[in-house]
Coordinates of C-alpha atoms in Angstrom, one line a residue:
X25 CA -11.3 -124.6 -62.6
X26 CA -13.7 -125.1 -60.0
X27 CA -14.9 -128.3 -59.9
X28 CA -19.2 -128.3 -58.8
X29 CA -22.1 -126.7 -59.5
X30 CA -22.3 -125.0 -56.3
X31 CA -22.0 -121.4 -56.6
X32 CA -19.6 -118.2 -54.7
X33 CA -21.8 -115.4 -52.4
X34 CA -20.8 -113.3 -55.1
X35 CA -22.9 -113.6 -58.1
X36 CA -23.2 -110.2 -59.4
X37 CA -21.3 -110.9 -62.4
X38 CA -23.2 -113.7 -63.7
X39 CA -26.4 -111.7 -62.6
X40 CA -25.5 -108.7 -65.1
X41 CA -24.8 -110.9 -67.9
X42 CA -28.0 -112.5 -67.9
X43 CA -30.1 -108.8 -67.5
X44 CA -27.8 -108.2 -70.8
X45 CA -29.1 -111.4 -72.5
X46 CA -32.7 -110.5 -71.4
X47 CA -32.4 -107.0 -72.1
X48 CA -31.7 -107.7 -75.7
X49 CA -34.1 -110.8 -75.9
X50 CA -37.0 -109.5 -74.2
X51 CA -37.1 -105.4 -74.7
X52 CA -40.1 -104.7 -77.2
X53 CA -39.9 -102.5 -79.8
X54 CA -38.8 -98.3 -79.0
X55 CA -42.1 -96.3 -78.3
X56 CA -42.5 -92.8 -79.2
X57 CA -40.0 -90.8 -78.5
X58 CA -41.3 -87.1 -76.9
X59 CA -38.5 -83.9 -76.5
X60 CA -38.5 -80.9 -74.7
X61 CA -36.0 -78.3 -73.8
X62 CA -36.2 -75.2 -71.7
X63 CA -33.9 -73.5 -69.5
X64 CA -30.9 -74.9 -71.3
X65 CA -31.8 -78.3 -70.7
X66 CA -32.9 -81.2 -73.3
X67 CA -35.1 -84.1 -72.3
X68 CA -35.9 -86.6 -74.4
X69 CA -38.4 -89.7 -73.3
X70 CA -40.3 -92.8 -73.8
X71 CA -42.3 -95.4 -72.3
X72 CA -39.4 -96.6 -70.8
X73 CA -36.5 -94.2 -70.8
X74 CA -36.1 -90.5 -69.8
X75 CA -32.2 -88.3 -71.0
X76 CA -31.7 -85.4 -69.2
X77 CA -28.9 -83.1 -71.6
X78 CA -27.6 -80.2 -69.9
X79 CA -26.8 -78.1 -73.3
X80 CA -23.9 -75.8 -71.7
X81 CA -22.6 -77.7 -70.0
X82 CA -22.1 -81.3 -72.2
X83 CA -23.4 -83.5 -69.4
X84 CA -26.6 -86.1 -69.9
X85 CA -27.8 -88.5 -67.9
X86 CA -30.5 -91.7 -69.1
X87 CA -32.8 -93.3 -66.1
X88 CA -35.6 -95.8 -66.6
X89 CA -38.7 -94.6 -65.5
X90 CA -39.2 -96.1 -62.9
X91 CA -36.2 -95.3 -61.2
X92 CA -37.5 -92.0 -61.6
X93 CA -40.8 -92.4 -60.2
X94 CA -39.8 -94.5 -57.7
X95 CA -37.7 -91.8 -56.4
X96 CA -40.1 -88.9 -55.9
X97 CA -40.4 -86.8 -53.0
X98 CA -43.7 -85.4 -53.0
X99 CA -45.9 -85.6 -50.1
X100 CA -48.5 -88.0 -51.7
X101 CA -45.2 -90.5 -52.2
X102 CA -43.4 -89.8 -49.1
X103 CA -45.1 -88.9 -45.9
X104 CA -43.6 -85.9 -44.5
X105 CA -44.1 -86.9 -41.0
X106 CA -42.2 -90.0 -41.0
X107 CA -40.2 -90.1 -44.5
X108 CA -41.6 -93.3 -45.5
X109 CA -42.3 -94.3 -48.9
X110 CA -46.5 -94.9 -49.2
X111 CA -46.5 -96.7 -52.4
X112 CA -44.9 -100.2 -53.8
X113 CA -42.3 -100.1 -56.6
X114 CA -44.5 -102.8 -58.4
X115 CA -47.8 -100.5 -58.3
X116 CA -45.6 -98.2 -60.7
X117 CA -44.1 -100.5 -63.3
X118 CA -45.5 -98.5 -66.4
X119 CA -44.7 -94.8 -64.8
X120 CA -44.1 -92.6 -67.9
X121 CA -43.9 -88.8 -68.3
X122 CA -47.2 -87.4 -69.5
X123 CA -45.3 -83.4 -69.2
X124 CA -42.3 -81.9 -68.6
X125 CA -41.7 -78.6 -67.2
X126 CA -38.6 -76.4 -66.3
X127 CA -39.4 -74.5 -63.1
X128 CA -36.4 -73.1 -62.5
X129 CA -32.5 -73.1 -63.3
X130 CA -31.5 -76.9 -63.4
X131 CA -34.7 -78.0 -61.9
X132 CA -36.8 -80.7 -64.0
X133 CA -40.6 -81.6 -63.4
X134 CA -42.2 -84.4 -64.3
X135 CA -46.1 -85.3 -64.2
X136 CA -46.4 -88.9 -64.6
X137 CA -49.5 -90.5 -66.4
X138 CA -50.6 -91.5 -62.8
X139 CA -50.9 -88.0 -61.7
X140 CA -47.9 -88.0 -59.3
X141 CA -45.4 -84.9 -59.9
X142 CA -41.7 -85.3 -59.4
X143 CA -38.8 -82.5 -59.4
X144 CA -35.2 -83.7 -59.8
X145 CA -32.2 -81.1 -59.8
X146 CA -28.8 -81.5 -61.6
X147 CA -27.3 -82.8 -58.4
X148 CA -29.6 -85.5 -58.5
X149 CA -28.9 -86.9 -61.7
X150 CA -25.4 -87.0 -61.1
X151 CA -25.6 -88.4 -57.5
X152 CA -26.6 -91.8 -59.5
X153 CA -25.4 -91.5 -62.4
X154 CA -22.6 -94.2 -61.8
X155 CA -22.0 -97.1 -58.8
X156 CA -19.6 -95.4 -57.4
X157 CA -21.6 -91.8 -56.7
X158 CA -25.2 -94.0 -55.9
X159 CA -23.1 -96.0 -52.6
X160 CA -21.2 -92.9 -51.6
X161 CA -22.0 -91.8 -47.6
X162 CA -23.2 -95.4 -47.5
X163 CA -20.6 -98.1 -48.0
X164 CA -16.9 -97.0 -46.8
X165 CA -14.9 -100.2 -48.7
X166 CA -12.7 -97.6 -49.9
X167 CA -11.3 -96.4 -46.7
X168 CA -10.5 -100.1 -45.8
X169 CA -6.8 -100.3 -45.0
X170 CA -5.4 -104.0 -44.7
X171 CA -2.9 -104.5 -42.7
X172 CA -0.5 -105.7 -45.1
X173 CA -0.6 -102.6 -47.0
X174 CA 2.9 -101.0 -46.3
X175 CA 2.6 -102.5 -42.7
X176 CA 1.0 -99.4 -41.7
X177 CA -0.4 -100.6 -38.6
X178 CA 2.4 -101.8 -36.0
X179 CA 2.2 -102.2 -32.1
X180 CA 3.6 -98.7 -32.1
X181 CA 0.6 -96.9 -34.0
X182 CA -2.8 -98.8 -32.5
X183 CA -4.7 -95.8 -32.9
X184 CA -5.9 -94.2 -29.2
X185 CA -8.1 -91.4 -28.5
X186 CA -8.3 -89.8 -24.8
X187 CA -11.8 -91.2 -23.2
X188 CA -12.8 -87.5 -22.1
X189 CA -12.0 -86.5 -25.8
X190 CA -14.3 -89.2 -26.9
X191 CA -17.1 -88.8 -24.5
X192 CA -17.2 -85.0 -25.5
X193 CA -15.7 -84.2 -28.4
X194 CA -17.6 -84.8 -32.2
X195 CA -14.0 -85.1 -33.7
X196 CA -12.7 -87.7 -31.3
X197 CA -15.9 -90.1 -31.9
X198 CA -15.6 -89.9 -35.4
X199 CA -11.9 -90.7 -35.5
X200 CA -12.8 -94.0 -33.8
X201 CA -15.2 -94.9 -35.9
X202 CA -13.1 -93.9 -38.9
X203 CA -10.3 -95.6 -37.8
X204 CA -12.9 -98.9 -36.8
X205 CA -13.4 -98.9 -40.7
X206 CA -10.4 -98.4 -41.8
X207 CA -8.4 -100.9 -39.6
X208 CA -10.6 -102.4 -37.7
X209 CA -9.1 -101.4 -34.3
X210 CA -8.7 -98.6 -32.0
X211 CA -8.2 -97.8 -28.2
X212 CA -9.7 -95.8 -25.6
X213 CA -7.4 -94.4 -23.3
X214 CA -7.0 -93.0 -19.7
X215 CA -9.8 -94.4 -18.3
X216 CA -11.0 -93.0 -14.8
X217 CA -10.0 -95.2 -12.1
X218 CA -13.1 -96.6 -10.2
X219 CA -13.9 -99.2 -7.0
X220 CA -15.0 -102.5 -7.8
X221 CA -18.7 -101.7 -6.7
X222 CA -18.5 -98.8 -9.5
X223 CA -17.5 -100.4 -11.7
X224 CA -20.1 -103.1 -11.2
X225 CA -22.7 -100.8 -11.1
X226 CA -22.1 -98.4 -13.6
X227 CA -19.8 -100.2 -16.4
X228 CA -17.6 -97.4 -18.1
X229 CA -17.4 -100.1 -21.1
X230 CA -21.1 -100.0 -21.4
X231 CA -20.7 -95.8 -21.5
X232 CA -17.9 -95.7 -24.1
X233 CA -20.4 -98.7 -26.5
X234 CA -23.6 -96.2 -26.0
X235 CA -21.4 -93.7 -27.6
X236 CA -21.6 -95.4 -30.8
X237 CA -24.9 -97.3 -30.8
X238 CA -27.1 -99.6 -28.6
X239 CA -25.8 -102.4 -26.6
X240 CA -26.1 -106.0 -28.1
X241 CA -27.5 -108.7 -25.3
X242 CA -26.2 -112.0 -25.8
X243 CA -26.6 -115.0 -23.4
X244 CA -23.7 -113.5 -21.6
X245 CA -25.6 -110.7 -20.7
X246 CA -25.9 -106.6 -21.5
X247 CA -21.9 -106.5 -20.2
X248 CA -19.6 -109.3 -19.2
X249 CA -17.1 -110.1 -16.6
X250 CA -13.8 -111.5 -18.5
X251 CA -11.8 -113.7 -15.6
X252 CA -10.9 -117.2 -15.2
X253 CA -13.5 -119.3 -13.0
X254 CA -13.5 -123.1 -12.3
X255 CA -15.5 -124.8 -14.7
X256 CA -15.8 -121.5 -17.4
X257 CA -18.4 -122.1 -19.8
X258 CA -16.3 -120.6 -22.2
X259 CA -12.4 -121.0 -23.1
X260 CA -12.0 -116.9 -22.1
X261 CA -13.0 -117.6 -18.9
X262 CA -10.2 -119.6 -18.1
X263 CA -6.0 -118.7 -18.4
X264 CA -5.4 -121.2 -21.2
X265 CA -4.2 -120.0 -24.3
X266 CA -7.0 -118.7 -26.4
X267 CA -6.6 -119.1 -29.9
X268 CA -7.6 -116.9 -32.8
X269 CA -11.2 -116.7 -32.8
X270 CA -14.4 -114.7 -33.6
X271 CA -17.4 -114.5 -31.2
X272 CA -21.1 -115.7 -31.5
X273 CA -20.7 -117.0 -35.2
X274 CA -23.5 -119.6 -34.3
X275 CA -25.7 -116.4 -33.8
X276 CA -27.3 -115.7 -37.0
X277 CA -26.3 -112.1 -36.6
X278 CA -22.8 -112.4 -34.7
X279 CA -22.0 -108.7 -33.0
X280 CA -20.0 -106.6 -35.6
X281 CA -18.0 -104.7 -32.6
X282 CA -16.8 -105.9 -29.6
X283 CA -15.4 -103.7 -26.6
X284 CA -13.2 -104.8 -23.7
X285 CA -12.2 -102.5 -20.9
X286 CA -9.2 -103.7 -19.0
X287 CA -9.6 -103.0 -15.7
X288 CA -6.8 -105.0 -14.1
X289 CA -4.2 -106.5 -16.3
X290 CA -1.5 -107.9 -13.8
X291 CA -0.8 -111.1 -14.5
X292 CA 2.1 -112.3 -16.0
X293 CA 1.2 -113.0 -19.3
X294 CA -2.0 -112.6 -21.1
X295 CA -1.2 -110.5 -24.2
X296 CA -3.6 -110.3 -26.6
X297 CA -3.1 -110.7 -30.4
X298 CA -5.0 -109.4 -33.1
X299 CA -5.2 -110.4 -37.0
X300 CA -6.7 -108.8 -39.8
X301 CA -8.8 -111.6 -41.7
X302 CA -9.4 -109.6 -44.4
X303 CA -5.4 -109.2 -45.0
X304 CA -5.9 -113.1 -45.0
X305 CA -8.5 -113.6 -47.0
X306 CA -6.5 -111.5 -50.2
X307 CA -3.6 -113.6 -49.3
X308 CA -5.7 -116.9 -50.5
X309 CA -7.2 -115.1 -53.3
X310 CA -3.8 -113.6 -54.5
X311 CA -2.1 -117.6 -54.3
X312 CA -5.4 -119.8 -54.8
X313 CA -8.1 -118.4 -56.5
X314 CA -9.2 -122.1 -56.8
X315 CA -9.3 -122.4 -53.2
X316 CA -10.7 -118.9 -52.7
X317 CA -13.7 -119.4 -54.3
X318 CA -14.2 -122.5 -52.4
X319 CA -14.0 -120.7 -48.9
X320 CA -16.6 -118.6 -50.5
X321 CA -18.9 -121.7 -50.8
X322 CA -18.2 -124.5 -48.4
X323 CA -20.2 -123.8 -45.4
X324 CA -18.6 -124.2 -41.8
X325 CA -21.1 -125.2 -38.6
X326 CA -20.8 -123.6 -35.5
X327 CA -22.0 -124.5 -32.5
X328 CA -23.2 -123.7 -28.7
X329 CA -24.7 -126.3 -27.1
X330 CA -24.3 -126.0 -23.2
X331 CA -26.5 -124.7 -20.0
X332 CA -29.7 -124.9 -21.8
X333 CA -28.8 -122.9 -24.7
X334 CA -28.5 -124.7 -28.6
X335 CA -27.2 -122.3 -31.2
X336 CA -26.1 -123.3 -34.4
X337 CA -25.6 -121.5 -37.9
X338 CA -23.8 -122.3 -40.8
X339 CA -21.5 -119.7 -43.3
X340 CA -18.3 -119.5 -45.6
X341 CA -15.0 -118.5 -44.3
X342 CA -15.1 -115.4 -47.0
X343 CA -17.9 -113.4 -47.9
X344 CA -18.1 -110.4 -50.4
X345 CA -19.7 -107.1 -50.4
X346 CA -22.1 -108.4 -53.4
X347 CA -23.7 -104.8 -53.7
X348 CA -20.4 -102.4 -53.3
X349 CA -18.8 -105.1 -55.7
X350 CA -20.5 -103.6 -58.7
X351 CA -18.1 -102.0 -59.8
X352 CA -17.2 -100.0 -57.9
X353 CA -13.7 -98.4 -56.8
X354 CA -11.8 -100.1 -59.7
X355 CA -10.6 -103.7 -59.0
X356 CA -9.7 -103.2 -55.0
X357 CA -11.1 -106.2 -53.3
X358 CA -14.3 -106.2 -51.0
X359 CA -15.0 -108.1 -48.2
X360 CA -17.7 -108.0 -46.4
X361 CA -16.7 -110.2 -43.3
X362 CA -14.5 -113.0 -42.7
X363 CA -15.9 -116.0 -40.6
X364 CA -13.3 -118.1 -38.5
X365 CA -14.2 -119.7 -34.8
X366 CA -12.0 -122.9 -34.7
X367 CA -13.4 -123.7 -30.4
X368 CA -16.8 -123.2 -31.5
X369 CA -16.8 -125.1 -35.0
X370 CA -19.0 -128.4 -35.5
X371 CA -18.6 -131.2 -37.9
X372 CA -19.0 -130.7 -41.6
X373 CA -21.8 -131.6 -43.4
X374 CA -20.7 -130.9 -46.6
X375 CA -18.2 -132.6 -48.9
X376 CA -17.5 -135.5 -46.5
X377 CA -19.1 -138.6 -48.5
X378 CA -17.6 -140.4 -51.6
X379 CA -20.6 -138.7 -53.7
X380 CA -21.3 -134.8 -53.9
X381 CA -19.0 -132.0 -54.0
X382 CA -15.9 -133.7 -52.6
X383 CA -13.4 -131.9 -55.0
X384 CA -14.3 -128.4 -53.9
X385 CA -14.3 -129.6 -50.1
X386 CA -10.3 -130.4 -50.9
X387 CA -10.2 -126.8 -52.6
X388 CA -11.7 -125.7 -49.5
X389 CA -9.2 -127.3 -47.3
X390 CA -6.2 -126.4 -49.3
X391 CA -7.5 -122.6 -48.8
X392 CA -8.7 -123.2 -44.8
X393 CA -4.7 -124.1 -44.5
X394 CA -3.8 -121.2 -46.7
X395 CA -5.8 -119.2 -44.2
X396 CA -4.9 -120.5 -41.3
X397 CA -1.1 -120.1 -41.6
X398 CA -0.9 -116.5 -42.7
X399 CA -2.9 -115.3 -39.6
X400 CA -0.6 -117.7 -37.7
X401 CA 2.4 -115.9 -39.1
X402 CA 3.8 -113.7 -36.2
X403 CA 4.7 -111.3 -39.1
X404 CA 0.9 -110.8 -40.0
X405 CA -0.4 -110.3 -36.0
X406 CA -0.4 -107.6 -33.4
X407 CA 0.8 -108.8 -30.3
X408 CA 1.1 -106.7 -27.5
X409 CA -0.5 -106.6 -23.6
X410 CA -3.4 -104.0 -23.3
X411 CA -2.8 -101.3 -20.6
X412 CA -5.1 -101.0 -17.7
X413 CA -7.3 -98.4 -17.6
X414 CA -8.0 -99.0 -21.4
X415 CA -10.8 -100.0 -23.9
X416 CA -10.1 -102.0 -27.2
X417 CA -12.3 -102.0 -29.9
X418 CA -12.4 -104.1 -32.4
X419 CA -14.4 -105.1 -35.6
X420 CA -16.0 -108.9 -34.8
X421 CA -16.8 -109.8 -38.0
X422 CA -12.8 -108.8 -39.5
X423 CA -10.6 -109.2 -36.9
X424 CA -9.8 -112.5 -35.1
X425 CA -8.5 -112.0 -31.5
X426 CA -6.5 -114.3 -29.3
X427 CA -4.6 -114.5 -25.8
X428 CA -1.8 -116.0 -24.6
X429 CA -1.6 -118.2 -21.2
X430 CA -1.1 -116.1 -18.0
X431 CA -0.4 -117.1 -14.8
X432 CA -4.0 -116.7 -12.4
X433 CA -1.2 -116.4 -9.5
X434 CA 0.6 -113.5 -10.3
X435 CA -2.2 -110.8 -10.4
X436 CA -5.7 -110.1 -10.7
X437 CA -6.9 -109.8 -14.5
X438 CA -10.7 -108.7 -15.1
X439 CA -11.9 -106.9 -18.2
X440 CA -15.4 -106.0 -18.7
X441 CA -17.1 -106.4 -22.2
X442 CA -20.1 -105.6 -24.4
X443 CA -20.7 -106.1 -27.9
X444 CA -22.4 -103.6 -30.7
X445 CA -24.6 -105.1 -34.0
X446 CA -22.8 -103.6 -37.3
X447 CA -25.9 -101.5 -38.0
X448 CA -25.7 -99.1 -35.3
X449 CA -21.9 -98.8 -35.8
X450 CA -22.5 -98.4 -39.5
X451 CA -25.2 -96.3 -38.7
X452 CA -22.9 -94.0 -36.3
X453 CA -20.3 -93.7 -38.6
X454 CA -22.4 -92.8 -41.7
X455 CA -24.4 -89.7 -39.0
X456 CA -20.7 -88.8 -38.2
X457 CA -19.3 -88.4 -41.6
X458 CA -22.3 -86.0 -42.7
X459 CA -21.2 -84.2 -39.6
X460 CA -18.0 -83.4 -39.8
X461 CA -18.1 -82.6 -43.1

């Protein structure tokens, strides 16, 4: 049992059991109730509640009212024009149907005791008549494939989609951005060959991260120059090992893709290893949910002070989706982004002293370790050397990325990066989607 009063991201759960206690404490006596039925179609209301019966077909549907008005259409609630809404949710608190009418076939309408009129259809009702239907075409947690699931994802089967295919073709995009969610990896492949001056002046990496969504600017820049330099300001700029890692967690919004194109890839070593932290973050939950809740809590600092910049934010190794979480997709696990930067971690400030919450700072270590040696585990990585002439794109905020030493003497290495926020990829793959289907 865990042992503070300090509470997981995830508090959903507790949150719907105390709407049930005020929900049955609070709620005042039933009004009036009013029914109508036309065009096959009962609907019975109140102050509060409207049910929508459709009589041949043995389907209803309940929604509070102002749900309902909150979700009208019209032109005096949403501006044509623009599509934005021009009233405040609080402004129509005690919405209730004054008339009902049945224009036509499944079609409802409702004139509210403010004057506004609202039509709803059958397709309506249903598209929120459960969790699941009300975050469909906007959350994607069910596609999410970990890569401990039947080891589908091997060295062998990366997926890689033909850069002319992706620049030009609808269903190439959307197969990278399918597979993004799903795996959280994918690779652009035969890349035109370009000189060095091209390729300064016209990045291709900055091209192939336009295709999904704007580019991100960092401190590093619009795009970056990966290669070793004397006195690197950052471990990737050097041919150390670089251990598993996530970029920019001291930003309060770290980038949610990252791209690299390698341009040359000659030296000897250098591969580049991959792990899936959401895989990881199961495994802990799966041997220690003790410890798993405590990576949900325990805040870890990181850290960028150097050349005049001083970034620093704090977050838990594991957070939930809170909203998909509902609910929704039966008991499959939902994770909303793993957070793991061992070179750019500072101290703890929490659970250090004698006093305070030193019990779930142990449960916290016990699940960092937990952590820590499964994405360690050759058997839970992707190693293998990127081809030149190829662009790897990866999820930032799931996937932790490494490289091994390489020798700066045995050929020239230089990759060129940029990063995407998770909105515009989100927001890419959510266009895409409506497309193709």
């Amino acid at each position: 049992m865990l042992r503070s009063k300090i509470k997981p991201a995830s508090t959903f759960n507790s949150f719907r059991s105390f709407i049930k206690q005020r929900s049955i404490s609070t709620e005042p006596s039933t009004p009036a109730i009013n029914e109508v039925v036309g065009n096959n179609i009962k609907v019975i209301h109140n102050h509060k509640w409207t049910s929508f019966e459709f009589l041949n077909q043995n389907k209803s549907f309940s929604y509070n009212n102002t749900f309902l008005r909150d979700s009208s259409t019209s032109s005096s609630s949403i501006d044509p024009e623009s599509g934005q809404k021009l009233f405040t949710t609080a402004s129509i608190i005690e919405s209730y149907p004054k008339s009902i009418e049945f224009p036509a076939n499944d079609r409802i309408q409702i004139t509210w005791n403010d004057g506004e009129i609202s039509e709803f259809d059958q397709s309506f009702l249903e598209s929120n008549a459960t969790i699941e239907n009300r975050k469909f075409g906007k959350y994607f947690d069910e596609d999410i494939v970990t890569w401990d699931i039947n080891k589908e994802l091997t060295i062998d089967n990366v997926p890689k989609i033909d850069y002319n295919d992706y620049l030009t073709k609808k269903e190439s995009i959307s197969k990278v951005l399918e597979n993004l969610n799903k795996y959280g990896l994918s690779q652009i492949i035969n890349i035109p060959t370009k000189s060095d001056k091209d390729h300064d002046s016209s990045p291709i990496v900055q091209q192939i991260g336009e295709r999904i969504g704007y580019i991100k600017q960092t401190f590093y820049g619009t795009v970056f120059d990966v290669r070793s330099v004397p006195n690197a300001k950052n471990i990737a700029y050097t041919s150390q090992f670089l251990p598993l890692h996530q970029d920019l967690l001291y930003y309060e919004s770290p980038p949610g893709l990252q791209l690299l194109h390698f341009i040359k890839n000659k030296s000897i070593g250098g591969e580049n290893v991959f792990a899936d932290g959401f895989a990881a973050a199961r495994h802990v939950k799966t041997v220690d949910p003790e410890a798993y809740l405590a990576l949900q809590s325990v805040p870890i600092n990181y850290h960028y002070d150097k050349d005049g910049h001083s970034y620093y934010y704090s977050r838990p190794l594991i957070v939930e989706n809170e909203v998909v979480g509902q609910g929704v997709y039966g008991e499959k696990d939902h994770f909303k982004e793993v957070n793991y930067s061992p070179p750019f971690q500072a101290p703890f400030d929490f659970g250090i002293t004698e006093l305070g919450d030193r019990h779930v700072f142990q449960d916290f270590l016990r699940g960092l370790k937990e952590f820590e040696d499964y994405i360690n585990d050759p058997e839970n990585q992707l190693k293998f050397k990127v081809e030149e002439n190829t662009c790897i794109i990866f999820d930032n905020r799931r996937v932790l990325h490494a490289r091994d030493q390489f020798d700066n003497n045995s050929g020239e290495r230089w990759l060129k990066g940029c990063y995407i926020d998770k909105d515009a990829y989100l927001s890419k793959l959510r266009v895409t989607k409506k497309q193709i289907k």
